[in-house]
Every structure is written in C-alpha cells, then in structure tokens.
XYZ file of C-alpha atoms in Angstrom:
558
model
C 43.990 -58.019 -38.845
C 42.413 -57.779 -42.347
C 41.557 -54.747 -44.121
C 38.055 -55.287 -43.838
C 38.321 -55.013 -39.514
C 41.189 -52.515 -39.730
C 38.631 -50.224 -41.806
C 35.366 -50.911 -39.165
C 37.818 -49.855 -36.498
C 39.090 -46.853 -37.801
C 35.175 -46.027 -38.442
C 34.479 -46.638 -34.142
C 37.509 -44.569 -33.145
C 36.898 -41.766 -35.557
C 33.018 -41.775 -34.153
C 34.250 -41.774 -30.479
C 36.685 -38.988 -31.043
C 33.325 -37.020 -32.626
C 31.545 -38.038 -29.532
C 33.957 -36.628 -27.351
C 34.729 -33.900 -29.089
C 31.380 -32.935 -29.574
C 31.342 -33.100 -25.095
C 33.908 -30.967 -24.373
C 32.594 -28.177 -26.869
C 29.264 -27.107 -27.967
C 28.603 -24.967 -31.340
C 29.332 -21.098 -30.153
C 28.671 -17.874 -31.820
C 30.665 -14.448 -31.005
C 28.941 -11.036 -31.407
C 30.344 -8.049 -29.806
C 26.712 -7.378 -27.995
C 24.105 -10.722 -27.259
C 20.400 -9.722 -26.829
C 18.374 -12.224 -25.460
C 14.910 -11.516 -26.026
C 12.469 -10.788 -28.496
C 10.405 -8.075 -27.537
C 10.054 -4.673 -29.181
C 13.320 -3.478 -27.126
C 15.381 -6.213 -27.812
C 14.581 -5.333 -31.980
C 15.253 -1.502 -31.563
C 18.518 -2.526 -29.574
C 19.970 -4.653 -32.410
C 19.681 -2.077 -34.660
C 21.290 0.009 -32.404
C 24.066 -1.633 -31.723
C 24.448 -2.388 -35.705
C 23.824 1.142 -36.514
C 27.275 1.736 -33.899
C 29.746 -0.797 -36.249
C 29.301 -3.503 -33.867
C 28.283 -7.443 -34.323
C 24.707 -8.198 -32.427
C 22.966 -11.150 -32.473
C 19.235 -11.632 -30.867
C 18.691 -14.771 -29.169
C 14.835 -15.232 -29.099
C 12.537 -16.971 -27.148
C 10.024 -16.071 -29.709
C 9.283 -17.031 -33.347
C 7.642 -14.020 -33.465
C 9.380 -10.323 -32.596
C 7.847 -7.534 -31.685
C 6.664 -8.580 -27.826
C 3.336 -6.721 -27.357
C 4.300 -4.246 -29.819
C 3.149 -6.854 -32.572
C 0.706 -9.164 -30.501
C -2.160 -6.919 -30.371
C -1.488 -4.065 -28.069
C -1.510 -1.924 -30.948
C -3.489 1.229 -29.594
C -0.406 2.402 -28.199
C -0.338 3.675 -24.768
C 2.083 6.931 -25.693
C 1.337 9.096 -22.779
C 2.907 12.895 -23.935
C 4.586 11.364 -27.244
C 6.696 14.537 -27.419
C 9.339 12.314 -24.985
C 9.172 9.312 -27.594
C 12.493 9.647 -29.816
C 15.148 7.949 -31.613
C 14.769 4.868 -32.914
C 10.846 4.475 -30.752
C 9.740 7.286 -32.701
C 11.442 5.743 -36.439
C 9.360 2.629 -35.432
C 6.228 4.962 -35.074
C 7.263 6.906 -38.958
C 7.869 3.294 -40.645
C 3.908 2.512 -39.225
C 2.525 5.865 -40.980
C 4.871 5.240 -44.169
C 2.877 1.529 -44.121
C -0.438 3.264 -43.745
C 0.482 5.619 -46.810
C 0.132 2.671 -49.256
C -3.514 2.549 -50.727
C -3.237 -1.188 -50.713
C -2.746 -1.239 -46.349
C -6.013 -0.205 -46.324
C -7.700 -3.524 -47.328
C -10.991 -3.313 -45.336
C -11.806 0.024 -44.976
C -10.165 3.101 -46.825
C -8.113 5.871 -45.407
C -11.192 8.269 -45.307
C -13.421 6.327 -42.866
C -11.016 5.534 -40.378
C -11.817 7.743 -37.347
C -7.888 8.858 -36.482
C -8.688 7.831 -32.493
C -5.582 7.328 -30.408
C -5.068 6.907 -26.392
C -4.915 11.187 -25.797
C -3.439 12.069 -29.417
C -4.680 11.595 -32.757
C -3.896 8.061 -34.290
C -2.158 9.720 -37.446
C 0.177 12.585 -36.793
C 0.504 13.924 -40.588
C 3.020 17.000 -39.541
C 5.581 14.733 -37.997
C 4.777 11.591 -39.920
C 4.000 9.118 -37.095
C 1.345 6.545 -36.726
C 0.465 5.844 -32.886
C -2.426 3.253 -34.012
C -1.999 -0.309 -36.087
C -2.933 -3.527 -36.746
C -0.375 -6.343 -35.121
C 0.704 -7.770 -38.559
C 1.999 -4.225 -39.695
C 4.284 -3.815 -36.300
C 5.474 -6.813 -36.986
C 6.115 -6.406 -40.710
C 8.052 -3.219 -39.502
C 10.316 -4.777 -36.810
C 10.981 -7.349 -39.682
C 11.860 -4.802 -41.848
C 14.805 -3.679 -39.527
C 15.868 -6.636 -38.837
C 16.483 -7.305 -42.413
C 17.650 -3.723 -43.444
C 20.645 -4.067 -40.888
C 21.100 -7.958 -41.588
C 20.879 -8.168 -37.823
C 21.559 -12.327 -36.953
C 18.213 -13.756 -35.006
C 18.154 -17.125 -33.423
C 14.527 -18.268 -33.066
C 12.456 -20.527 -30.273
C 15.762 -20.201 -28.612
C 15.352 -20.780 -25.117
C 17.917 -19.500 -22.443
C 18.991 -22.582 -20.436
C 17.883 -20.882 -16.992
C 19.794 -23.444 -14.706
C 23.172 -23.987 -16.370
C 22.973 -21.692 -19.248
C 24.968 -18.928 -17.751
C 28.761 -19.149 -16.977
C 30.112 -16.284 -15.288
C 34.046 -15.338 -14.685
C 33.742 -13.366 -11.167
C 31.189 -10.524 -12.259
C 31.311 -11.084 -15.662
C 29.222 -13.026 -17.948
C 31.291 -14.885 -20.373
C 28.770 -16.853 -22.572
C 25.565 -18.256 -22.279
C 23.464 -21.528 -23.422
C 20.339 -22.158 -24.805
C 18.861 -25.368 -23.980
C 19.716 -27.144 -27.254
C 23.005 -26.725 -26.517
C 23.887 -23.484 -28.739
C 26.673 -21.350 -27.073
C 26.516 -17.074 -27.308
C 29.913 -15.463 -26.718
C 29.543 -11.496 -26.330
C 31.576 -8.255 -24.542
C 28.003 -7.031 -23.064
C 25.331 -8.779 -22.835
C 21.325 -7.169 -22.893
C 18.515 -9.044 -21.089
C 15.255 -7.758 -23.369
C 12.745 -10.478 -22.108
C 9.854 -9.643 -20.013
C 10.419 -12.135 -17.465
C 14.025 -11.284 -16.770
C 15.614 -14.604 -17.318
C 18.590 -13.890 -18.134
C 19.267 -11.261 -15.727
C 18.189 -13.957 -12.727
C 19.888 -16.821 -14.448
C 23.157 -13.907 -13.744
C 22.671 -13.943 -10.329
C 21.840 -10.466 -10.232
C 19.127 -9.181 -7.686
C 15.383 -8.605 -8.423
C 12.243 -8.699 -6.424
C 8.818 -10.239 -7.699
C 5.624 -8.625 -6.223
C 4.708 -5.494 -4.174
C 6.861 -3.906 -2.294
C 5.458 -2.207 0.961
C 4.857 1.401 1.524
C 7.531 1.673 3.783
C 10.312 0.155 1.353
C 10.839 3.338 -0.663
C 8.576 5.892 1.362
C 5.376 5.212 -1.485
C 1.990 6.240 -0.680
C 0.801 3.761 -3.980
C 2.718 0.984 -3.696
C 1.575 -1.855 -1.704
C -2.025 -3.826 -0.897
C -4.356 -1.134 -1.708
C -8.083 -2.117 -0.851
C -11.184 -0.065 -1.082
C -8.887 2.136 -3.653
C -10.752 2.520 -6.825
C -8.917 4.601 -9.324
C -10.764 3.115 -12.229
C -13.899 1.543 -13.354
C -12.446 -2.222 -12.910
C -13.967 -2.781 -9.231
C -17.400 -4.185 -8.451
C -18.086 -0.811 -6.184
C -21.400 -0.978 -4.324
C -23.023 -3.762 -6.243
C -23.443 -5.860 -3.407
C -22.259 -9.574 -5.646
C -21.985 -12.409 -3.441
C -19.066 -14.633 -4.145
C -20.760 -17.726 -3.020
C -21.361 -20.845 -5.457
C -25.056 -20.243 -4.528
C -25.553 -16.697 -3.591
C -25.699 -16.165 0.006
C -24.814 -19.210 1.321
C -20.979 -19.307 2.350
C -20.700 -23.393 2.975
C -21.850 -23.136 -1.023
C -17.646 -22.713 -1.506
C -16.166 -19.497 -3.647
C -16.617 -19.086 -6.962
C -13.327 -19.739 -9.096
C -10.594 -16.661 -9.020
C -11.872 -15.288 -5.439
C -9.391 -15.937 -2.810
C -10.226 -16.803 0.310
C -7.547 -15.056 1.743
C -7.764 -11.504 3.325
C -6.905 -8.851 0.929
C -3.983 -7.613 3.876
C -3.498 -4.587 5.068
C -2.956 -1.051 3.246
C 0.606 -0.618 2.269
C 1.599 -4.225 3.364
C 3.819 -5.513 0.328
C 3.381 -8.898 -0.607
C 4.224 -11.718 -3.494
C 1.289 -10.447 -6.149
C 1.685 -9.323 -9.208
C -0.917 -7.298 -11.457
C -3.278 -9.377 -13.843
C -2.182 -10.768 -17.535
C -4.403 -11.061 -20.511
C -4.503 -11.139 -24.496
C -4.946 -8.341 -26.429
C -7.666 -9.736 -28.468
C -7.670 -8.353 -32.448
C -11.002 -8.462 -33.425
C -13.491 -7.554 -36.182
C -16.935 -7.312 -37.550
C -16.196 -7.788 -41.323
C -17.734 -10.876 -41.955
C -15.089 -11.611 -45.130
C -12.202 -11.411 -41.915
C -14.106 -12.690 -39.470
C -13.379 -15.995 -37.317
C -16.447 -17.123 -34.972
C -15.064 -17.213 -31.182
C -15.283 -21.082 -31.035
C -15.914 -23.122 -27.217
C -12.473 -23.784 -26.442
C -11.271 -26.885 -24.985
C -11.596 -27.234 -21.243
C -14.699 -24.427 -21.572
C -16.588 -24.336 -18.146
C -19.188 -21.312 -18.263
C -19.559 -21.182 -14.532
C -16.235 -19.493 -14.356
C -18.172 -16.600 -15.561
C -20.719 -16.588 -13.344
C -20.010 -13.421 -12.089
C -20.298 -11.022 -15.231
C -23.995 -12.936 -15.322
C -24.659 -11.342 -11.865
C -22.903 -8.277 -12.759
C -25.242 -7.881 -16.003
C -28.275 -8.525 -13.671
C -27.193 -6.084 -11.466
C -27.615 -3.592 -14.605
C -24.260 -3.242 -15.225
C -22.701 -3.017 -19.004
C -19.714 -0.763 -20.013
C -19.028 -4.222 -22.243
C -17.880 -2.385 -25.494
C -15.592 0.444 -23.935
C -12.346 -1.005 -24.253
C -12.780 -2.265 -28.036
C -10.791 0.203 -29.110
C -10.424 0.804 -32.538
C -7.495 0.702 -35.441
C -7.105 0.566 -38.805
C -8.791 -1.426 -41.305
C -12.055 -1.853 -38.908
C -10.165 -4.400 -36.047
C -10.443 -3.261 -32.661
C -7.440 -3.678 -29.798
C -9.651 -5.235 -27.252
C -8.317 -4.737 -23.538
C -9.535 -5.428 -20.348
C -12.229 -3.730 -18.717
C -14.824 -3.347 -16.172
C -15.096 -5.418 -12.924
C -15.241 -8.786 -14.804
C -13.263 -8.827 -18.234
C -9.962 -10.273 -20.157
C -7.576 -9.945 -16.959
C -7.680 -13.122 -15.676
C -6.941 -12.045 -12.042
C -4.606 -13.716 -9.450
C -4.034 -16.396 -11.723
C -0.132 -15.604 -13.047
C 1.560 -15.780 -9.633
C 3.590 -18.489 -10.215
C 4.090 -17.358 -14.050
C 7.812 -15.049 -13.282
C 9.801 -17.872 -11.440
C 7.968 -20.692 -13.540
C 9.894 -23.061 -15.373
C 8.970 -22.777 -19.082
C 6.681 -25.845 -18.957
C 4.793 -24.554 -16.586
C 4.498 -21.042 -17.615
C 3.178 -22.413 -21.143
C 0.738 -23.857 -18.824
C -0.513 -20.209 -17.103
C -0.275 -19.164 -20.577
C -2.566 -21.870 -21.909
C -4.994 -21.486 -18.926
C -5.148 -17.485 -19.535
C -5.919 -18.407 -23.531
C -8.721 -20.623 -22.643
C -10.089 -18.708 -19.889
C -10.486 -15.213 -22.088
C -11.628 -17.796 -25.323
C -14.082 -19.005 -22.994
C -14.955 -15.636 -21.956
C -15.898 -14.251 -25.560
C -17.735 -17.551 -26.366
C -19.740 -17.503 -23.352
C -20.671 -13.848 -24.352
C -21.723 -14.454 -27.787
C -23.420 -17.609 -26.964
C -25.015 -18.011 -23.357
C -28.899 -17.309 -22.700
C -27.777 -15.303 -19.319
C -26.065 -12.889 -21.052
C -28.913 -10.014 -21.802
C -29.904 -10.500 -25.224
C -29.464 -7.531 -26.805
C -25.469 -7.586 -25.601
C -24.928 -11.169 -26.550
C -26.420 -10.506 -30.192
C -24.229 -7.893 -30.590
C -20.975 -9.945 -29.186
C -21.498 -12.325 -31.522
C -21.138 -10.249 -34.645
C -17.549 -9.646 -33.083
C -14.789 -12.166 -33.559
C -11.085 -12.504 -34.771
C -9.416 -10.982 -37.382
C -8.557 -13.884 -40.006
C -5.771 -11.730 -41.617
C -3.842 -11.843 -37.904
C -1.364 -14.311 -36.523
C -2.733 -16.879 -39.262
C -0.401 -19.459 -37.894
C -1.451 -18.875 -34.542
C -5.365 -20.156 -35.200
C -5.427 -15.960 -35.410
C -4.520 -15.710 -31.188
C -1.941 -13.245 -30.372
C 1.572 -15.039 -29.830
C 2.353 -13.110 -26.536
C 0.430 -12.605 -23.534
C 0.715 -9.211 -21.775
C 3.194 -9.812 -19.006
C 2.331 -6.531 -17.625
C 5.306 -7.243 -14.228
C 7.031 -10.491 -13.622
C 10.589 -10.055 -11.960
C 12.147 -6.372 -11.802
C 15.965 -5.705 -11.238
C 17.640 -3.991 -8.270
C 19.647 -2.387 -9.844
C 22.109 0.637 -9.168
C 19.152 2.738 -9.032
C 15.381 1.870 -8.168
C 13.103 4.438 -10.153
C 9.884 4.794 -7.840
C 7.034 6.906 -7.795
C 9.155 9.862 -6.307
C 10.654 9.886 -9.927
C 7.725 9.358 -11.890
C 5.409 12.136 -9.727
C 8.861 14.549 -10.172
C 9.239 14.654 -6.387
C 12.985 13.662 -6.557
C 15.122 14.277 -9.451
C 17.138 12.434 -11.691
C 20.340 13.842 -12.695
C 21.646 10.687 -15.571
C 18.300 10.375 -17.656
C 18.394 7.813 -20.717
C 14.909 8.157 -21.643
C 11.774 9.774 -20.642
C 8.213 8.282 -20.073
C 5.098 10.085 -19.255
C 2.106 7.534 -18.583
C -0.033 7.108 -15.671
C 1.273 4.513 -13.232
C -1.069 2.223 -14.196
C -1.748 -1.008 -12.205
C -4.317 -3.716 -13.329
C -5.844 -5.630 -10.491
C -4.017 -8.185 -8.667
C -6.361 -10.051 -6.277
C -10.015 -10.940 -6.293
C -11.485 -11.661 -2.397
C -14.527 -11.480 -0.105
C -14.822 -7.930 1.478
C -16.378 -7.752 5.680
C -19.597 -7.767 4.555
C -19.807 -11.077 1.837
C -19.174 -9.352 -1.195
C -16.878 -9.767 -4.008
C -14.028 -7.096 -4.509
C -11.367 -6.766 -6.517
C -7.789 -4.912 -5.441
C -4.453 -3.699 -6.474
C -5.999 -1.442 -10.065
C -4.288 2.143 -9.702
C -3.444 4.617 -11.499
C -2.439 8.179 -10.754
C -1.027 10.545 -13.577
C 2.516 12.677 -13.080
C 2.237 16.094 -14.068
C 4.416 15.817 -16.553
C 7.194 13.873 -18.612
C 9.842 12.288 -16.079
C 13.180 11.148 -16.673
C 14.544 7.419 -16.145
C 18.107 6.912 -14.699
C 20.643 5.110 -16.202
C 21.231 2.950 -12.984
C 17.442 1.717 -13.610
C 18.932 -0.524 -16.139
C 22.181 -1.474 -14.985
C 22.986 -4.211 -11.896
C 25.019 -3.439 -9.427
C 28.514 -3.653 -10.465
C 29.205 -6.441 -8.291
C 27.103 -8.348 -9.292
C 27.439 -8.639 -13.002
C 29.452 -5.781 -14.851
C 28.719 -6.636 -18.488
C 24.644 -6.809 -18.468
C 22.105 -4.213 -19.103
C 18.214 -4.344 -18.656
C 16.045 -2.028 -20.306
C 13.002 -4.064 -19.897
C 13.014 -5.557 -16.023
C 14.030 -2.443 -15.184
C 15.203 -1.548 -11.662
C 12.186 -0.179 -10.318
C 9.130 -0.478 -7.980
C 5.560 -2.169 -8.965
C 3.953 1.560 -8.986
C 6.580 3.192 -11.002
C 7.104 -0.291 -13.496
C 3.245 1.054 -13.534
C 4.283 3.862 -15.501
C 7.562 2.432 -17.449
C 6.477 -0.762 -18.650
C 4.782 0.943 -22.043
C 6.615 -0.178 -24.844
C 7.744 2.814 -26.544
C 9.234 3.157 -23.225
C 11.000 0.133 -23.717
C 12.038 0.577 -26.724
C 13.693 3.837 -26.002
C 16.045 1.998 -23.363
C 16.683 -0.921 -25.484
C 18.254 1.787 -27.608
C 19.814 3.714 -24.784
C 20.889 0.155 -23.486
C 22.613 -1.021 -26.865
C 24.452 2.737 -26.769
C 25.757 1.962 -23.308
C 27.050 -1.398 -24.593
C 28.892 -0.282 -27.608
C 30.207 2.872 -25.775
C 31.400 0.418 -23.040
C 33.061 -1.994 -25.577
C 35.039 1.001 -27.269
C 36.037 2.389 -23.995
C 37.841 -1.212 -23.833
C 37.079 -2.727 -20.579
C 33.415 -3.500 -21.417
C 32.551 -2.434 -17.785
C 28.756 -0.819 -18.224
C 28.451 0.940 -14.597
C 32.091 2.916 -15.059
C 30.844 3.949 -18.660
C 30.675 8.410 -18.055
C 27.767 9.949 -18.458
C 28.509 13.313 -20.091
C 29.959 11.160 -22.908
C 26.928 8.635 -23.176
C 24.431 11.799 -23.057
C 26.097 13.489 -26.063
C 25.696 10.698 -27.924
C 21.935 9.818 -27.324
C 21.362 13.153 -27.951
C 22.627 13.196 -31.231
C 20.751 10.039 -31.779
C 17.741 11.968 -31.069
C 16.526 10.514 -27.648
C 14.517 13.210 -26.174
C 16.052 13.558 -22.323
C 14.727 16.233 -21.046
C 10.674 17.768 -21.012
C 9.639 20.328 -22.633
C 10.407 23.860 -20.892
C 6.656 24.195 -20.567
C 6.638 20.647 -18.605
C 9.225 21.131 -16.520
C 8.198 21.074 -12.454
C-alpha cells in the first residue's frame, strides 16, 4: 500500500471512530440543580439556587425569560402584596429602582403617571416596590439577575418530550433536549407552564376540570348560568346562528354545539388563553394594528351584535402603566380570550401547539383590526380604537407581539398534596406552608354554547375572593415519592382548576420557584437528594431567613 492510500485510510477510520463515538455519547452538562423552563419562576429559582453555593443551569424553551412576567402581563395581579417576599418582592424593588432613573420615563414623565395598580398603588415609595411596568423593563430586570449571578442559560432549548428523560427507578438521571444536548443534575425543577418535564417523568397530573365531587368543591366543575363577572352575554338575547334565527344557518365559529353539561360535572376543558396586548396612543411609538394573514371578520360577528345590542365596556380592561402603554386584557362577553380554542394546546406536540399559538395571534390581531377598521363597529368606538395600537419600543424582534401567550392552566401535578379551594377559602389548614397567595380564584371562560332557549352563552368565568392570605403546602410542589424523588414543580403545581385559579399569579410563582430551588439545595446537602424526606422545621427556618413571608398577618388570620 502506498503512502498516499495508507493516509486516505487512516482519514475513514479516524471519521468512523468520530461517528461512533459521537453515537454512544451526546455533549452533557452537570449542574448540581437543572431548571427547565423559562418563566419568571424558573429565573427567581436560579438565583436561588446560586445564591445557596450550588451550580444551576436553566434550560429554556424560550429566547426570551420572564414568562408572562415580561410578555405583557405587567399590571400585576398582587392580591394582598404583604404575602409577596423574598426574592418576588427583590424582583418588584429592582422595577421601582428602574423607574427611579429620569431617562425610564421616555414618553411621559414621572409626574403624570396616575400610580393605578390592581387594589394597591402602582408605586409603593415606603417599601420601594413597583407593582406596575412596561414588559421590556421586567425583562431587563430578570436579565439583570441572570447576569449578576452568572447563572448558565441554554436558549430555544426544547425538552425532548418522548425520549428526553431517562430515569434510574424514581430518579431522574439526565435529560435531552431535542438537538441532542444532555443535562446531568442531583434535583431537577420543572418551571414551564405546560409541565413537560414533569409528564415526560412519568409523574401524575390531570388536564381539565375536575368534578365537584373529586375534592368536595362547590366551584370547581361545569358551572353554567354562573356569572361572577362581566364576561357573559347575560340577558341579551344573541342568537348564535350564521343568520340570526335560523338554526339550519350553522353556528357561528367558537360556539360549540355541544351541551354545556351538567353543574359540577368535571370534564377535559381548560380556561381561555390570550395575549396581553402592550399598546399605546403616542403616535412617535405607535404601530397601526395591521389585517393579519388568514383575517376573516365574520369571526367577530358577535361583538357586532353585541354593540347593536348597546353594549360597550370596550376600554375597561386597557389598563394602564408607565410611559402611557396600557396592559390590555380580556374583557366583556366578546374580547382577547379566544374561548374553547386551546384544548388540545397542554398535551400538544410542539408543532402543533405553535399552531394554537399562531391561531390565538391571528385571531386577537384580527380582533383589534376589525375594531379599528370595520363600518359595523359604532363609529364613535372604532375612531377611537384606531388611535390605539402597539408599542414600537416592545418586543421589537417580535414585529412588537408579546413572545408568550397566557397559558392561564394546561397540565397540573398530583402531587403529595392537592391545594383546593378548602385551602385557598381557609376552610382546611395547612400545616408545611412555602409561600402564601391571596388572589381571587379567578377562572376565565372555558366554553362558548347555545343555551335552551337559542342564545349564545358563555361558561366556566369564576371568581370568588378568600378572606384572606392562605398558605400553599410544600407537597403542592413535590410528586409523589414514588414516582420521581428528585423533581420539584412550583409552577404545575399540585392543585385543582379553582384553586390553580388563585395560584397561578406570577409573583406566586415566583415565590415557589424560590421555595422550590431551597428545597433542592437543602436536599442535595442533606446528601441523598431525596426532595419528599427533606424536614420541614429545617426548610422553614431557612425561608424564613430568606424573607418568604409564611404566615398572614395577625389581623388576617381566620
């Protein structure tokens, strides 16, 4: 053999011994704690977990971090913000030490703004806290953290769902994203909405409403003819019909022609999704709403029949924040939710949630175009809808859209211990709190259908208030041991669709994504890295002296 040959075959065999080698083992990295996720828990536990001497990495979904927290839901829903502590309430003081700088305050000054939050004032000057922002300053903040504790993020990194998780009996040992990228960790922390990882575990979770009977609720369930809000079309008298009247006509889109079910039945529905949209008048930051793709105005026929019917609460929810932007939620009978359309969206492979997603985006785009620009719409409303539209200065690189859609429930755990409205109305105690919330269990609407007699009706939008602060068990966020004894949840949390009514508020969430990243550090130092055998008198002293408010007030106590 010559030397030329000899030299092309040592070239082939060194290649194949890559190509196997690169089989048998994909590129890993080892952290003592793994977050998957990149919502405004999975941020505040990194720096938890970093602030305890321990290696983290996040492993995002998202490009963007922050979940709702920096996507437009920025007219926070605090409930009593007394129960808001640790590292939630730090997130809330680095938003009013933003909002000190002159040069924040780009479009309007300091002076003007109006200092309206959801039950508190926006800016809390005695405790230096800022409950209202605009999304770009969240996310500048969570950004900040991340780089202050040189916390490791992997980006559009996508949790292989089928194969990605390899357990050894109840214990995760590493998971892989679907390019191939390996994550080796003691404890691992599911911070996604959906859950994923926590499913991909094997670990139990329900998707839906769970019956009355399940847990003994009175407001869980199919609820018809229960209005707790404004969002029903009450005695209006709309016919769902293509052609008023006439049934053989066929539905309008979004009404099902199913039968609402019974009272109390559970059943596979989950509560509505939408944008929160940030817009503004300032015609220097303002973006037109545009006719998106695939617009079809007859979806909307129903707010045209609703407006002729005299109704028009159309501007309530623009609620306001800084720099003259508005968070703009759903509201009203016909708005922004875009109801019974996200069924599929928690079990949905990622294609095909990026299709809800996409069908959500250009239903509500469609919705503030049609607004601004159709004839039907009574003039005076439309003229002043059109001098709305979005804020150029927000998620430039997203055509100014907010990156995450509000995934109000997809899949919750069941866990060690399901938190349900006996909790969150303080008719049952909890005796291992890791957190507090303190909102109204708060349901959007989950079906639109035809009531007896012909009309349109929407069903499922609840909300009834506790009478004060509750506390949230630490077996909320853990599985059952079992079933996987190195995982924590602090966003699907163990609990039923009326009390996840109440929990799923993200300074809730990002109080137990710090509780969860001091259970996984405590866990790891008590050696065997088992979460559920972790003792509570030990993890309780130390949240405490991390400043996570556990108890209410003696004044709110039941």
């Amino acid at each position: 053999m010559n030397s030329k040959k000899a030299i092309q075959l040592l070239i082939i065999l060194f290649c194949i011994s890559c190509n196997d080698q690169s089989k048998k083992e994909s590129p890993s990295v080892e952290a003592d704690v793994v977050i998957y996720g990149g919502t405004s828990a999975a941020v505040i536990a990194a720096v938890q977990a970093k602030k305890m001497g321990k290696s983290v990495v996040v492993v995002s979904p998202d490009k963007h971090l922050g979940g709702l927290s920096s996507s437009g839901l920025g007219y926070t829903d605090t409930g009593n913000k007394s129960v808001i502590g640790g590292l939630a309430r730090e997130f809330y003081q680095r938003i009013y030490e933003y909002y000190q700088e002159p040069s924040t305050w780009k479009w309007q000054n300091k002076e003007s703004y109006g200092n309206i939050g959801q039950g508190t004032p926006a800016i809390d000057g005695e405790h230096r806290t800022m409950w209202i922002f605009e999304p770009h300053i969240a996310e500048n903040v969570f950004e900040d953290m991340i780089r202050e504790y040189d916390i490791e993020v992997y980006r559009d990194a996508y949790l292989n769902r089928k194969t990605g998780v390899r357990k050894t009996g109840n214990r995760i040992s590493f998971i892989t994203t679907e390019s191939g990228l390996k994550f080796k960790a003691k404890v691992f922390i599911d911070a996604t909405y959906e859950g994923d990882l926590m499913a991909s575990a094997g670990v139990s979770y329900t998707v839906g409403r769970e019956s009355c009977d399940t847990y003994n609720e009175q407001w869980n369930g199919v609820q018809p003819e229960v209005f707790h809000h404004s969002h029903h079309f009450g005695d209006f008298g709309i016919s769902p019909y293509k052609v008023p009247g006439n049934p053989e006509s066929g539905l309008l889109k979004g009404i099902s022609p199913e039968a609402p079910g019974h009272k109390c039945d559970g059943d596979h529905r989950i509560q509505a999704y939408c944008f929160r949209v940030c817009m503004t008048r300032v015609k220097e930051n303002r973006v037109p709403f545009e006719k998106p793709e695939g617009y079809a105005p007859e979806q909307y026929e129903l707010l045209v029949r609703l407006y002729d019917k005299g109704w028009d609460e159309t501007f309530n929810k623009f609620d306001p924040v800084p720099n003259l932007k508005t968070d703009t939620n759903n509201h009203g009978p016909f708005s922004t939710d875009y109801i019974g359309m996200n069924y599929e969206y928690p079990e949905a492979s990622y294609q095909r949630r990026k299709e809800i997603v996409k069908a959500h985006e250009t239903y509500q785009k469609g919705l503030f175009y049609f607004m601004a620009t159709d004839p039907r719409i009574p003039e005076e409303v439309r003229k002043k809808f059109g001098q709305w539209g979005l804020a150029k200065d927000e998620f430039a690189d997203n055509g100014h859209w907010p990156y995450q859609i509000y995934v109000r429930e997809a899949r919750r755990m069941i866990g060690q211990y399901v938190m349900t409205e006996h909790e969150i109305l303080g008719k049952k105690p909890v005796h291992d709190p890791i957190g507090m919330g303190s909102y109204t269990m708060d349901s959007h609407n989950v079906q639109r259908y035809v009531t007896r007699k012909g009309n349109v009706q929407n069903e499922g939008d609840i909300g009834v208030h506790p009478e004060a602060p509750y506390r949230i068990s630490l077996g909320a966020i853990l599985p059952q041991k079992k079933e996987c004894s190195n995982l924590i949840v602090p966003v699907a949390v163990s609990s039923s669709h009326i009390a996840f009514g109440s929990i799923r508020m993200e300074p809730v969430f990002m109080i137990l994504g710090q509780s969860a990243a001091t259970i996984a550090v405590m866990a790891i130092e008590h050696k065997k890295a088992i979460v559920q055998d972790l003792e509570y008198g030990s993890l309780r002293k130390r949240l405490e002296a991390d400043k996570q408010v556990l108890e209410p007030a003696s004044s709110e106590k039941h």
